[in-house]
Coordinates of C-alpha atoms in Angstrom, one line a residue:
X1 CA 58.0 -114.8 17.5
X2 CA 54.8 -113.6 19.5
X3 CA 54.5 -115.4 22.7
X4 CA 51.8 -113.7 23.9
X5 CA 47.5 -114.7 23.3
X6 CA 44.9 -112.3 23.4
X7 CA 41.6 -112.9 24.2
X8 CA 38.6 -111.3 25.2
X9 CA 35.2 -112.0 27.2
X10 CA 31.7 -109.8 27.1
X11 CA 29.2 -110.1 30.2
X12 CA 25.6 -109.1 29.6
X13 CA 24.2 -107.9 32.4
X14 CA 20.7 -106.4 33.5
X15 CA 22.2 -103.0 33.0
X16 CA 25.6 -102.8 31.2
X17 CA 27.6 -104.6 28.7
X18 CA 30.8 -105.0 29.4
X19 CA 34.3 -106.6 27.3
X20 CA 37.2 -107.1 28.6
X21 CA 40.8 -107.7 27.0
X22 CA 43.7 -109.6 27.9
X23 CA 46.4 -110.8 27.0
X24 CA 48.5 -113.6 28.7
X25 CA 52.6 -113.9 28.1
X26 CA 54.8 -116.6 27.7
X27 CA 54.5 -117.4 31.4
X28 CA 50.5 -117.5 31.5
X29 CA 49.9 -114.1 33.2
X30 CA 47.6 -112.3 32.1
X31 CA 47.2 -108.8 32.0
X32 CA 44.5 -106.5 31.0
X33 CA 44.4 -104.2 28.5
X34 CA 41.0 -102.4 28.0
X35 CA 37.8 -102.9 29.1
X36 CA 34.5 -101.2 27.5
X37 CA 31.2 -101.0 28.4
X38 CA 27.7 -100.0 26.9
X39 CA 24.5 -98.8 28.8
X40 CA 21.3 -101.5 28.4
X41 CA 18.0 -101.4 29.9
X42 CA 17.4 -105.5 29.6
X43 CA 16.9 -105.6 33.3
X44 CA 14.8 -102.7 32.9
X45 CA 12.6 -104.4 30.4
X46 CA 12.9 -107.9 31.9
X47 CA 12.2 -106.8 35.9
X48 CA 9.0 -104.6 34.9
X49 CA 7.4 -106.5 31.9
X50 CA 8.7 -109.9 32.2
X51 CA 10.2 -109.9 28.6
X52 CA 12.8 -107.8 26.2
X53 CA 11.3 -105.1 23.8
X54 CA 12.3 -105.5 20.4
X55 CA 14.0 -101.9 20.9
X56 CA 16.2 -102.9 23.4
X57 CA 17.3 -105.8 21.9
X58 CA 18.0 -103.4 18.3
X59 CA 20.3 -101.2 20.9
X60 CA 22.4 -104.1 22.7
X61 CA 23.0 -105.7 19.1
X62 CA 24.1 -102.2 18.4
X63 CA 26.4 -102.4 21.1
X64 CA 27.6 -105.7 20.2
X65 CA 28.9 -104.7 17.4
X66 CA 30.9 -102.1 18.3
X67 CA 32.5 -104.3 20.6
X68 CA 32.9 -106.8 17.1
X69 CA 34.8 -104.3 15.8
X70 CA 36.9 -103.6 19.1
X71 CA 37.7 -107.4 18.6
X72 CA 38.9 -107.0 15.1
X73 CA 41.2 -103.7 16.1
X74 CA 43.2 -106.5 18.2
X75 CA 42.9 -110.0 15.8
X76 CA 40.7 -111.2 18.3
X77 CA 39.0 -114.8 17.5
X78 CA 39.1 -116.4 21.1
X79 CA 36.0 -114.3 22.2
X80 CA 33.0 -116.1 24.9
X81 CA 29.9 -113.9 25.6
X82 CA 27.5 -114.7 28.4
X83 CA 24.2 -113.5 30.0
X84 CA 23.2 -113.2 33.3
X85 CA 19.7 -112.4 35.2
X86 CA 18.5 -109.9 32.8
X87 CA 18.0 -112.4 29.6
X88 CA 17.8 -115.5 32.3
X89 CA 14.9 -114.4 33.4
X90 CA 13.0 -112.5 30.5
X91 CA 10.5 -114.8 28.8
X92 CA 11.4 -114.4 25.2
X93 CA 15.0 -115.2 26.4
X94 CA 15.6 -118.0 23.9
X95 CA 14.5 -115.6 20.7
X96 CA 17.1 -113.0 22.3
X97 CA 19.7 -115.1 22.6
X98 CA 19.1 -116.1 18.7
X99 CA 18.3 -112.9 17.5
X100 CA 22.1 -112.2 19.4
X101 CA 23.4 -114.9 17.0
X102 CA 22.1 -113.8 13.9
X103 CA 22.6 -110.1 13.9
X104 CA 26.1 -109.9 15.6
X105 CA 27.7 -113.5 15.3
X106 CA 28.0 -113.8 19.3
X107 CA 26.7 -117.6 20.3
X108 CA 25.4 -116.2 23.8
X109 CA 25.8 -118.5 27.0
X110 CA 23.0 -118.2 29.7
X111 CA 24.8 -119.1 32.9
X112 CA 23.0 -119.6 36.3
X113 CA 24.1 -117.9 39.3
X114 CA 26.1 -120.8 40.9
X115 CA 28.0 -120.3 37.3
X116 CA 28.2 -116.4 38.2
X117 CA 29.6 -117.3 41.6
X118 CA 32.4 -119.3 40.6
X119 CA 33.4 -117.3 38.0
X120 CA 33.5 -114.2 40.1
X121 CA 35.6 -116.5 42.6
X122 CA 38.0 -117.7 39.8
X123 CA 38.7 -113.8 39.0
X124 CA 39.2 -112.8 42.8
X125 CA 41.6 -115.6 43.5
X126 CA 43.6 -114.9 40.5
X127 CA 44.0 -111.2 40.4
X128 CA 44.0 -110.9 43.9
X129 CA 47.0 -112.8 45.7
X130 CA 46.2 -112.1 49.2
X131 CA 42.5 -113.5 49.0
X132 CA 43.7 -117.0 50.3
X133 CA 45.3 -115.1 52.9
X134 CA 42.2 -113.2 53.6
X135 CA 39.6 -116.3 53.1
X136 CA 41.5 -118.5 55.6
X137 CA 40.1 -116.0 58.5
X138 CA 35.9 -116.4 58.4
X139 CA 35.1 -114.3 55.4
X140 CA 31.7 -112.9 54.2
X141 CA 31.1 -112.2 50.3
X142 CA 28.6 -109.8 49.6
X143 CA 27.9 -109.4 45.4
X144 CA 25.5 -107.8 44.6
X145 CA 24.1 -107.5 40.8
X146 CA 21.3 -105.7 39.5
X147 CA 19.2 -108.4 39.2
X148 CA 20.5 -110.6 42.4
X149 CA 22.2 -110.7 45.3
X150 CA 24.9 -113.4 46.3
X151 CA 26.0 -113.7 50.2
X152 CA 28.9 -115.9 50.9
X153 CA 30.8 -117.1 53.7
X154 CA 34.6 -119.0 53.6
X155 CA 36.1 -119.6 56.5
X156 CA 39.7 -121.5 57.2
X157 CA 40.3 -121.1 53.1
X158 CA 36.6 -123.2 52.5
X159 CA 33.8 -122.3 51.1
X160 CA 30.9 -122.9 53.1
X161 CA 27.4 -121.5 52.1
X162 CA 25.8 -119.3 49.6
X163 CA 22.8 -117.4 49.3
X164 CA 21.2 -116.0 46.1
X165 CA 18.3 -113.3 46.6
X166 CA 16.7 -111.7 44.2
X167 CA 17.2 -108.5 45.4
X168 CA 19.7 -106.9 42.9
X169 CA 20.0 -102.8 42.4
X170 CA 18.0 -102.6 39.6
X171 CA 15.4 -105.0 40.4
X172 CA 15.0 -103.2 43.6
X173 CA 14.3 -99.8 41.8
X174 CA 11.9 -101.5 39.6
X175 CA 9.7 -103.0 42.3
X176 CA 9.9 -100.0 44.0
X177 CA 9.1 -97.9 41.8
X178 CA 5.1 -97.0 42.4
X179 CA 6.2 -96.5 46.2
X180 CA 8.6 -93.7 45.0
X181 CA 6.2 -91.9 43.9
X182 CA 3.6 -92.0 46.6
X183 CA 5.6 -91.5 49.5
X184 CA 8.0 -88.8 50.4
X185 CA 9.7 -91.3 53.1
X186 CA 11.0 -93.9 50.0
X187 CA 14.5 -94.6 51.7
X188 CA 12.8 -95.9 54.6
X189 CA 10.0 -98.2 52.9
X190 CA 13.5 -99.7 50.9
X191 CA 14.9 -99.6 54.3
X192 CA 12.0 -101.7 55.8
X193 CA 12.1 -103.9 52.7
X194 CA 15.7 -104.7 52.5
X195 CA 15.8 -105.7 56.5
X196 CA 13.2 -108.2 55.7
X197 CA 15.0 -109.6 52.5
X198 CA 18.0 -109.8 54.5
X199 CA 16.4 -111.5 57.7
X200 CA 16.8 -114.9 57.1
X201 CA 20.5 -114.2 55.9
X202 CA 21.0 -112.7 59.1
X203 CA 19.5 -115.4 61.3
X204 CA 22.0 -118.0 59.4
X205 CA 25.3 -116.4 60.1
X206 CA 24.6 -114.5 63.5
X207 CA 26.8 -117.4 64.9
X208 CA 29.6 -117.1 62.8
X209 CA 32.3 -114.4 64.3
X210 CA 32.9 -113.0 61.0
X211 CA 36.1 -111.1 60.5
X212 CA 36.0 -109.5 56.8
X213 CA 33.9 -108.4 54.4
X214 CA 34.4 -108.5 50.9
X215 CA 32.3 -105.6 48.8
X216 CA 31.5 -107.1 45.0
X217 CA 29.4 -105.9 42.0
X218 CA 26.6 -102.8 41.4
X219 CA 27.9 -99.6 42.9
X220 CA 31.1 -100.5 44.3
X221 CA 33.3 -98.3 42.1
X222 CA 31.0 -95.2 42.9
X223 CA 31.5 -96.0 46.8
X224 CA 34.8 -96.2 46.3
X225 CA 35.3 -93.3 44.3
X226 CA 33.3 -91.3 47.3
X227 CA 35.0 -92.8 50.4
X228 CA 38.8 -92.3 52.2
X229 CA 40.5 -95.6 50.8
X230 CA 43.5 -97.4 51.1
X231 CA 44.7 -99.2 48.3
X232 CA 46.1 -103.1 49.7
X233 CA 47.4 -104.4 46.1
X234 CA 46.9 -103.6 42.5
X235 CA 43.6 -104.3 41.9
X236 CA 41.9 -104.4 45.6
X237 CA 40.9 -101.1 48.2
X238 CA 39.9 -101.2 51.3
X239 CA 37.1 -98.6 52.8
X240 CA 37.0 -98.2 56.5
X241 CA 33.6 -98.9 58.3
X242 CA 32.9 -95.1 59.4
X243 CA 33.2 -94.3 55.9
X244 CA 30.6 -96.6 54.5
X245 CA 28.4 -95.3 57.4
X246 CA 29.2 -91.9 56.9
X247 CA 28.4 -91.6 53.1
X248 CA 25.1 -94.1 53.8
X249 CA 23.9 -91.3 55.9
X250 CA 24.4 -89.0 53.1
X251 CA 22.9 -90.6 50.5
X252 CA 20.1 -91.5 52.6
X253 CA 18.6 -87.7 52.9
X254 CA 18.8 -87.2 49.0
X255 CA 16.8 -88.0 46.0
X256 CA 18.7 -89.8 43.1
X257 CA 18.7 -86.1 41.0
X258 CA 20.3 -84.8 44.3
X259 CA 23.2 -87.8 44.5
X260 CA 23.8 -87.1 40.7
X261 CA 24.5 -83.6 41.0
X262 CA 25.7 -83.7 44.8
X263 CA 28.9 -87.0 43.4
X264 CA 29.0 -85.9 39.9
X265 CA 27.5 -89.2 39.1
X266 CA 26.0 -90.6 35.9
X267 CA 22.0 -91.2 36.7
X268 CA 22.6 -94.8 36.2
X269 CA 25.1 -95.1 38.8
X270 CA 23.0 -92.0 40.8
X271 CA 20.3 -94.6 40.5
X272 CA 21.7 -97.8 42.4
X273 CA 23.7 -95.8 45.0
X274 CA 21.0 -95.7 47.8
X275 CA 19.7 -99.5 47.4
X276 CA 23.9 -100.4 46.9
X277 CA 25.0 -98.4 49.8
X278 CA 22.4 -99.6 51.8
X279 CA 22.8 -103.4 51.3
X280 CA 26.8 -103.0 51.8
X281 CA 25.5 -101.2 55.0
X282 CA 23.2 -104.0 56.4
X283 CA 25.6 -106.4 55.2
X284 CA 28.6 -104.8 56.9
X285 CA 26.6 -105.0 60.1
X286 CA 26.6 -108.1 60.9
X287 CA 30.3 -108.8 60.8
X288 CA 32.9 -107.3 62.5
X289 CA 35.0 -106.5 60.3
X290 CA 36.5 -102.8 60.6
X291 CA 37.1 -102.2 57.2
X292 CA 35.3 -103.5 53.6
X293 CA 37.8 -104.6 51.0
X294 CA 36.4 -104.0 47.4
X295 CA 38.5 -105.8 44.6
X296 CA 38.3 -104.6 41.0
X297 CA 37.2 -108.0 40.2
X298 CA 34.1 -109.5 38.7
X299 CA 32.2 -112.3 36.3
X300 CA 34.0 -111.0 33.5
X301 CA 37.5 -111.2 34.9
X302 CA 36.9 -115.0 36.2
X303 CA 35.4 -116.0 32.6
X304 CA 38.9 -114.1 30.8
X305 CA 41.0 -116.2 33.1
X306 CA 38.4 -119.4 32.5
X307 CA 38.8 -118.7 28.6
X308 CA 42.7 -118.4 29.0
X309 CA 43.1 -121.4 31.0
X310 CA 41.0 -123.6 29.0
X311 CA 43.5 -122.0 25.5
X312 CA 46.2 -123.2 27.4
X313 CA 45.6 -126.3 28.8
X314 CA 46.2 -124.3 32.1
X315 CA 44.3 -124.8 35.8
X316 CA 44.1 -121.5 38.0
X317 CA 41.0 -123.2 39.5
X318 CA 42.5 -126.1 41.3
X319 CA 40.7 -125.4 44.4
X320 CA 37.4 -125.3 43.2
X321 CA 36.2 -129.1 43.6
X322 CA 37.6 -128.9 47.3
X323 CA 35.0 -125.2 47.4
X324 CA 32.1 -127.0 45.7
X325 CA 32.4 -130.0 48.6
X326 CA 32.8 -127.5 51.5
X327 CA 29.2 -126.0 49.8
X328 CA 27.8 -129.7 49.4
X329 CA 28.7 -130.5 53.0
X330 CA 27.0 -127.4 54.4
X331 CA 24.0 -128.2 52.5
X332 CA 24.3 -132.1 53.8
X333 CA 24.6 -130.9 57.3
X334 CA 21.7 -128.2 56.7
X335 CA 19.3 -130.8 55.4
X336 CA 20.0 -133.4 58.7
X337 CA 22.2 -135.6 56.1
X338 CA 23.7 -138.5 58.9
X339 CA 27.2 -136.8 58.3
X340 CA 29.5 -139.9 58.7
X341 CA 27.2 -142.8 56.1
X342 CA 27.1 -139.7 53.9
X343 CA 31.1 -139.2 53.6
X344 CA 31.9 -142.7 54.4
X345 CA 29.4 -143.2 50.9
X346 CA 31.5 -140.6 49.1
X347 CA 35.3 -142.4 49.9
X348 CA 33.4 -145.7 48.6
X349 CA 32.5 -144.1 45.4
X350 CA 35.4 -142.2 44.6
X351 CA 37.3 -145.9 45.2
X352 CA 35.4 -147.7 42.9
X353 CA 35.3 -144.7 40.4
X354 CA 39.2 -144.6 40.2
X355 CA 39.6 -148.3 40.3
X356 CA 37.2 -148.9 37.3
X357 CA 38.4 -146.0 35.1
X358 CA 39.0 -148.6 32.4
X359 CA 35.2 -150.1 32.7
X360 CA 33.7 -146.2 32.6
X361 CA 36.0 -144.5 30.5
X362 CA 34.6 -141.4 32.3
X363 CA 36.4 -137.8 32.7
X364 CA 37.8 -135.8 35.8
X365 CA 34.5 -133.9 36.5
X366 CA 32.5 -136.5 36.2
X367 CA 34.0 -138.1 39.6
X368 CA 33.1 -134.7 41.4
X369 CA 29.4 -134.8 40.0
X370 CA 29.4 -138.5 41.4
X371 CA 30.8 -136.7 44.8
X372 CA 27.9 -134.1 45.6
X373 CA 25.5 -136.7 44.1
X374 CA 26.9 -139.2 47.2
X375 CA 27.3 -136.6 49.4
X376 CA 23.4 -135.2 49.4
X377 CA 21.8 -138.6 47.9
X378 CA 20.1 -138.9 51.5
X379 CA 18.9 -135.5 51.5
X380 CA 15.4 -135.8 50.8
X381 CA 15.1 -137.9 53.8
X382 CA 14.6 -134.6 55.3
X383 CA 11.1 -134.5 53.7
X384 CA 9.7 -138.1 53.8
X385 CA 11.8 -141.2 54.3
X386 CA 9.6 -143.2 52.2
X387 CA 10.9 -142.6 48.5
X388 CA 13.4 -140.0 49.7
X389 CA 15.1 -140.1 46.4
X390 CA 12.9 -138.5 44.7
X391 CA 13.0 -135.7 46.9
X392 CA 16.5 -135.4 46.9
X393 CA 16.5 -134.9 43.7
X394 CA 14.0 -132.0 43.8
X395 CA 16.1 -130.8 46.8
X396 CA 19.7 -130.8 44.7
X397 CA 18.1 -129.2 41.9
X398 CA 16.9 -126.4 44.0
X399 CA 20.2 -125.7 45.4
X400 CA 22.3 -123.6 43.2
X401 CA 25.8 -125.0 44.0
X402 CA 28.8 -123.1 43.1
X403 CA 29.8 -123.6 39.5
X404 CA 27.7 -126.2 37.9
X405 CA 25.6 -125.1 34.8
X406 CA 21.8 -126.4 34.7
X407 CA 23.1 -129.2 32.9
X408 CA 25.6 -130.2 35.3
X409 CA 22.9 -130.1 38.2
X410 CA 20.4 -132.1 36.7
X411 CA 22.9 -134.7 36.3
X412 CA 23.9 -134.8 40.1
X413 CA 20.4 -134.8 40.6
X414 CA 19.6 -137.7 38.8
X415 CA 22.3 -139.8 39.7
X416 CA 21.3 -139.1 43.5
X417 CA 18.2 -139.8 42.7
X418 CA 18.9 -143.6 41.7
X419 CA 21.2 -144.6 44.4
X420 CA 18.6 -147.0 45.6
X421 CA 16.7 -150.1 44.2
X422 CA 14.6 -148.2 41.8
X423 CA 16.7 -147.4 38.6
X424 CA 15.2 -144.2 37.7
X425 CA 18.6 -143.6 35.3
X426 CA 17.0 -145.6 33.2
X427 CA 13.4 -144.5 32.8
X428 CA 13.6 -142.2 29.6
X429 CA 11.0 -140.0 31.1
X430 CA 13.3 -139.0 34.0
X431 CA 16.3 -138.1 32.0
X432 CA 14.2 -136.6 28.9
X433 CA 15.7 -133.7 28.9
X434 CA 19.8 -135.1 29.2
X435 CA 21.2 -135.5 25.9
X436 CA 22.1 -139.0 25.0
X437 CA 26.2 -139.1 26.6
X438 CA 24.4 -137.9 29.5
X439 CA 21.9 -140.4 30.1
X440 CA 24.7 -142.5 29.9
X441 CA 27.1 -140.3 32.7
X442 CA 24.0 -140.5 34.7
X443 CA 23.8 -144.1 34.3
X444 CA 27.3 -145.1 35.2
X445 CA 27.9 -142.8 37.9
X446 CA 24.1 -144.0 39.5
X447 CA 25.7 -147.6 38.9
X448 CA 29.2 -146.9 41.0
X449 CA 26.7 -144.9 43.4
X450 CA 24.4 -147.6 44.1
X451 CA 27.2 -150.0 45.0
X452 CA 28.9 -147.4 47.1
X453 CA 25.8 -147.0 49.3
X454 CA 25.4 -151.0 49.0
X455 CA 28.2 -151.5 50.9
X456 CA 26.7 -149.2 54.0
X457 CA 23.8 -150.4 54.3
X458 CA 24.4 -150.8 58.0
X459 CA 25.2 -147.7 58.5
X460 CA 28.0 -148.6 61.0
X461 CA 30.9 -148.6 58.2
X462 CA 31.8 -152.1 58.4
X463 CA 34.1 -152.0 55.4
X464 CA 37.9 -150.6 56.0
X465 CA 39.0 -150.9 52.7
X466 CA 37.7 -151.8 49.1
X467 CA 40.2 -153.4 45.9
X468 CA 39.0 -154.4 43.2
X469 CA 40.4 -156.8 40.6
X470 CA 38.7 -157.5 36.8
X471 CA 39.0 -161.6 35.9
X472 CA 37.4 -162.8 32.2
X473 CA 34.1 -161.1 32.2
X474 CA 34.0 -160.4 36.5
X475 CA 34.5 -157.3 38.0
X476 CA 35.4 -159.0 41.8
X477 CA 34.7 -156.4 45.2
X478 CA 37.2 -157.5 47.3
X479 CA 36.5 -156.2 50.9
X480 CA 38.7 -155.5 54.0
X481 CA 36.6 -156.2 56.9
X482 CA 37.3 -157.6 60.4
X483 CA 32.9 -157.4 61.4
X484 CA 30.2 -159.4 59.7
X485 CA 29.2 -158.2 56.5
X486 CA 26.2 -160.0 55.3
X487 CA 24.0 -157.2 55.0
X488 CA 26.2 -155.3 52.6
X489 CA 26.7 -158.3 50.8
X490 CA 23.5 -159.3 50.5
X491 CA 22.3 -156.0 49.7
X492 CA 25.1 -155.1 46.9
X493 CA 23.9 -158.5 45.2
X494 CA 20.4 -157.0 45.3
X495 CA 21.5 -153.7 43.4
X496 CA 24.3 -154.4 41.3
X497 CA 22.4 -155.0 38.4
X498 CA 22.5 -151.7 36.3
X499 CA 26.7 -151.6 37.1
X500 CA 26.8 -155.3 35.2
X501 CA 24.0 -153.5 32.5
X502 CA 25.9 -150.2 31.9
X503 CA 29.7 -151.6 32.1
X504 CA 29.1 -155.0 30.6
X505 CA 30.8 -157.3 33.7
X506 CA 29.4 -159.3 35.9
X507 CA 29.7 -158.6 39.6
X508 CA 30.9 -160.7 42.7
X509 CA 31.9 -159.8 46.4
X510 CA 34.7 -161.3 48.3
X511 CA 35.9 -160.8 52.1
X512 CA 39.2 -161.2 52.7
X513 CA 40.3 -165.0 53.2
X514 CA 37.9 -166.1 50.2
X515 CA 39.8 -166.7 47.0
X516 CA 39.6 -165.4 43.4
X517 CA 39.0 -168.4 42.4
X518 CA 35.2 -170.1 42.1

């Protein structure tokens, strides 16, 4: 009997296709077995006219069916394809992505960047054992695509913030590109243009004492390939900081013909090196780190490990909801979020979420969406205190955190959103754009948050401890207090009305010496 599964995942990118391969035995590991890859000029197209040519989008359907046929060499049904910044951000992305579909059969997934980020995580802490190791020191993440570039920093095993520019490789050529040609002192002006993309970056983390650096995405390989390297587990190298200096200096003095023919390098690749180089450089800088480790790890291996997982019933990414909080909190603290009302908001929610699990009937994720949403509902008070939800809601949907699709985010956002007496949830011109199951997520979780921030209204957290007990048709708030609690009483009478609408109970408050009984 076979115990083993193959599967197999294709990334889109800006500038390459790429598949991948695996196969997992009877004890869940998975191995790969080939990867392939096919040349595309979508971020070409995308970064310079703003859409995909009808030529380009003939040659990647090409492409995908050779890699169709790849699939059927190996028996391969369990197959996800996904596309980042080059068809996210072309115009006529939605009659790419169904021209995809009904040429080659691939149902295409756009994913965001926070999407990209914990993928690429997922893979790293998988095929790369010693990353927990290596994250538990203060860590900096530096991925850079060809359309974007992610900076991240971990420290004691945490993530704790991200940045997304969009300064990728490629898209850095193609702005560039007129001030190639008018100036014989290009790596300079890129030089001058980089520093300022990377400023604010810089002025964020000069604080931090950061130990390592971890080297990601467009152009690695090729630096590797040209630099002294030691090899620290099967699939990670680390290149010492002279060397990434020394070949920076190299590739600075030469055209992109010159670094082709100088490293025997594809003009693709020759292409990238100076503005990948370059940002490892910079990057590299402002740590102190002595050496740059560069796993062979990216997107792709994170989404064949996701893809495995989910065939399985499998979790490799148990971590993840404690990375996505570390993120939130960062963002809480960035924003001026009052820290202790904020968490002491979060425990209250997560109580009433597990103690009413037969009321919501609501899934695992859905509690961590109803975290970040308690976590950051005060946000917007950083831009007006006066109808601060609504800015928080513009604020969370602006924030890219790590691993929630668009979807995901505008759910958060509008449960922040109606923590307070309005109930936004409700108005079908907020949540036009949620499908129906998700106006109703949004509706319960606003309901559980709105009691949760009901019983702080103080701010002083008065409550120790919440049970709660279900009598007839009465959901009853028991609370542990030893300090005066009207407020939060009277306040929790005032806004429990869409948790008695959307779970069908009534709702009623006790302090400890009342009884059950009316």
């Amino acid at each position: 009997m076979n115990t083993t599964k193959l599967a197999a995942c294709i990334d889109i990118g800006s500038n390459r296709l790429r598949m991948v391969i695996g196969q997992s035995d009877k004890s869940g590991k998975i191995k790969i077995i080939e990867e392939l890859r096919q040349d595309t000029g979508i971020g070409r197209d995308t970064f310079t006219f703003g859409r995909i040519r009808p030529e380009t989008l003939r040659d990647v359907c090409s492409s995908l069916d050779n890699f169709s046929k790849k699939l059927a060499e190996y028996g391969i049904e369990n197959c996800k394809a996904v596309a980042t910044s080059g068809i996210r951000e072309a115009e006529n992305s939605l009659f790419v992505v169904d021209q995809i579909r009904a040429k080659t059969g691939f149902d295409v997934d756009i994913i965001n960047n926070a999407e990209e980020r914990f993928l690429t995580f997922k893979g790293i802490r998988y095929y790369i054992p010693q990353s927990e190791n290596l994250m538990k020191k203060c860590v900096l993440v530096v991925n850079i695509g060809s359309g974007g570039l992610e900076i991240s920093t971990f420290s004691e095993g945490r993530l704790k913030f991200t940045h997304y520019l969009k300064s990728g490789t490629l898209r850095l050529r193609e702005l560039l590109a007129d001030v190639e040609n008018m100036t014989l002192n290009f790596p300079s002006i890129m030089e001058e243009y980089v520093d300022e993309t990377l400023r604010g970056v810089k002025n964020e983390i000069r604080h931090l004492e950061i130990e390592e650096c971890i080297a990601l995405g467009s152009g690695i390989r090729s630096i590797s390939s040209l630099c002294a390297t030691q090899k620290s587990g099967e699939r990670n190298e680390t290149i010492q900081r002279d060397e990434v200096f020394r070949l920076y200096s190299e590739v600075f003095a030469k055209t992109t013909t010159q670094i082709s023919k100088a490293y025997n390098l594809d003009y693709k690749d020759a292409e990238i090196m100076l503005p990948s180089i370059m940002i490892f450089k910079k990057m590299l800088e402002m740590t102190k780190a002595e050496a740059m480790n560069a796993p062979w790890v990216s997107l792709r291996h994170g989404l064949l490990v996701e893809i495995m997982d989910k065939s399985s019933g499998a979790d490799s990414g148990s971590g993840f909801g404690e990375d996505v909080l570390s993120s939130v909190r960062y963002i809480a603290d960035r924003f001026g979020v009052e820290r202790r009302h904020s968490e002491y908001v979060e425990r209250m929610a997560v109580s009433i979420f597990n103690q009413t699990k037969k009321l919501h009937r609501l899934k695992k994720e859905h509690r961590l969406y109803l975290q970040v949403a308690a976590l950051l509902h005060d946000v917007g008070k950083a831009i007006s205190h006066e109808n601060h939800s609504l800015f928080s809601y513009d604020i969370i949907k602006a924030q890219n955190i790590i691993g929630f699709s668009n979807r995901e985010t505008e759910i958060i956002a509008n449960v922040a959103m109606s923590h307070g007496e309005e109930d936004y949830c409700t108005r079908e011109w907020r949540i036009a754009n949620l499908g129906f199951e998700d106006q109703v997520v949004v509706a319960k979780l606003a309901a559980i948050l709105k009691i949760a921030d009901s019983l702080d209204k103080s701010h002083l957290q008065k409550i120790d401890e919440i049970k709660i007990a279900c009598k007839n048709d009465t959901v009853i708030f028991k609370v542990k207090s030893k300090r005066d609690t009207f407020l939060e009483k009277w306040m929790l009478a005032k806004k429990c009305g869409l948790f008695e609408e959307v779970m069908g109970t009534k709702v009623m408050i006790k302090t400890r010496g009342d009884s059950f009984e009316e």
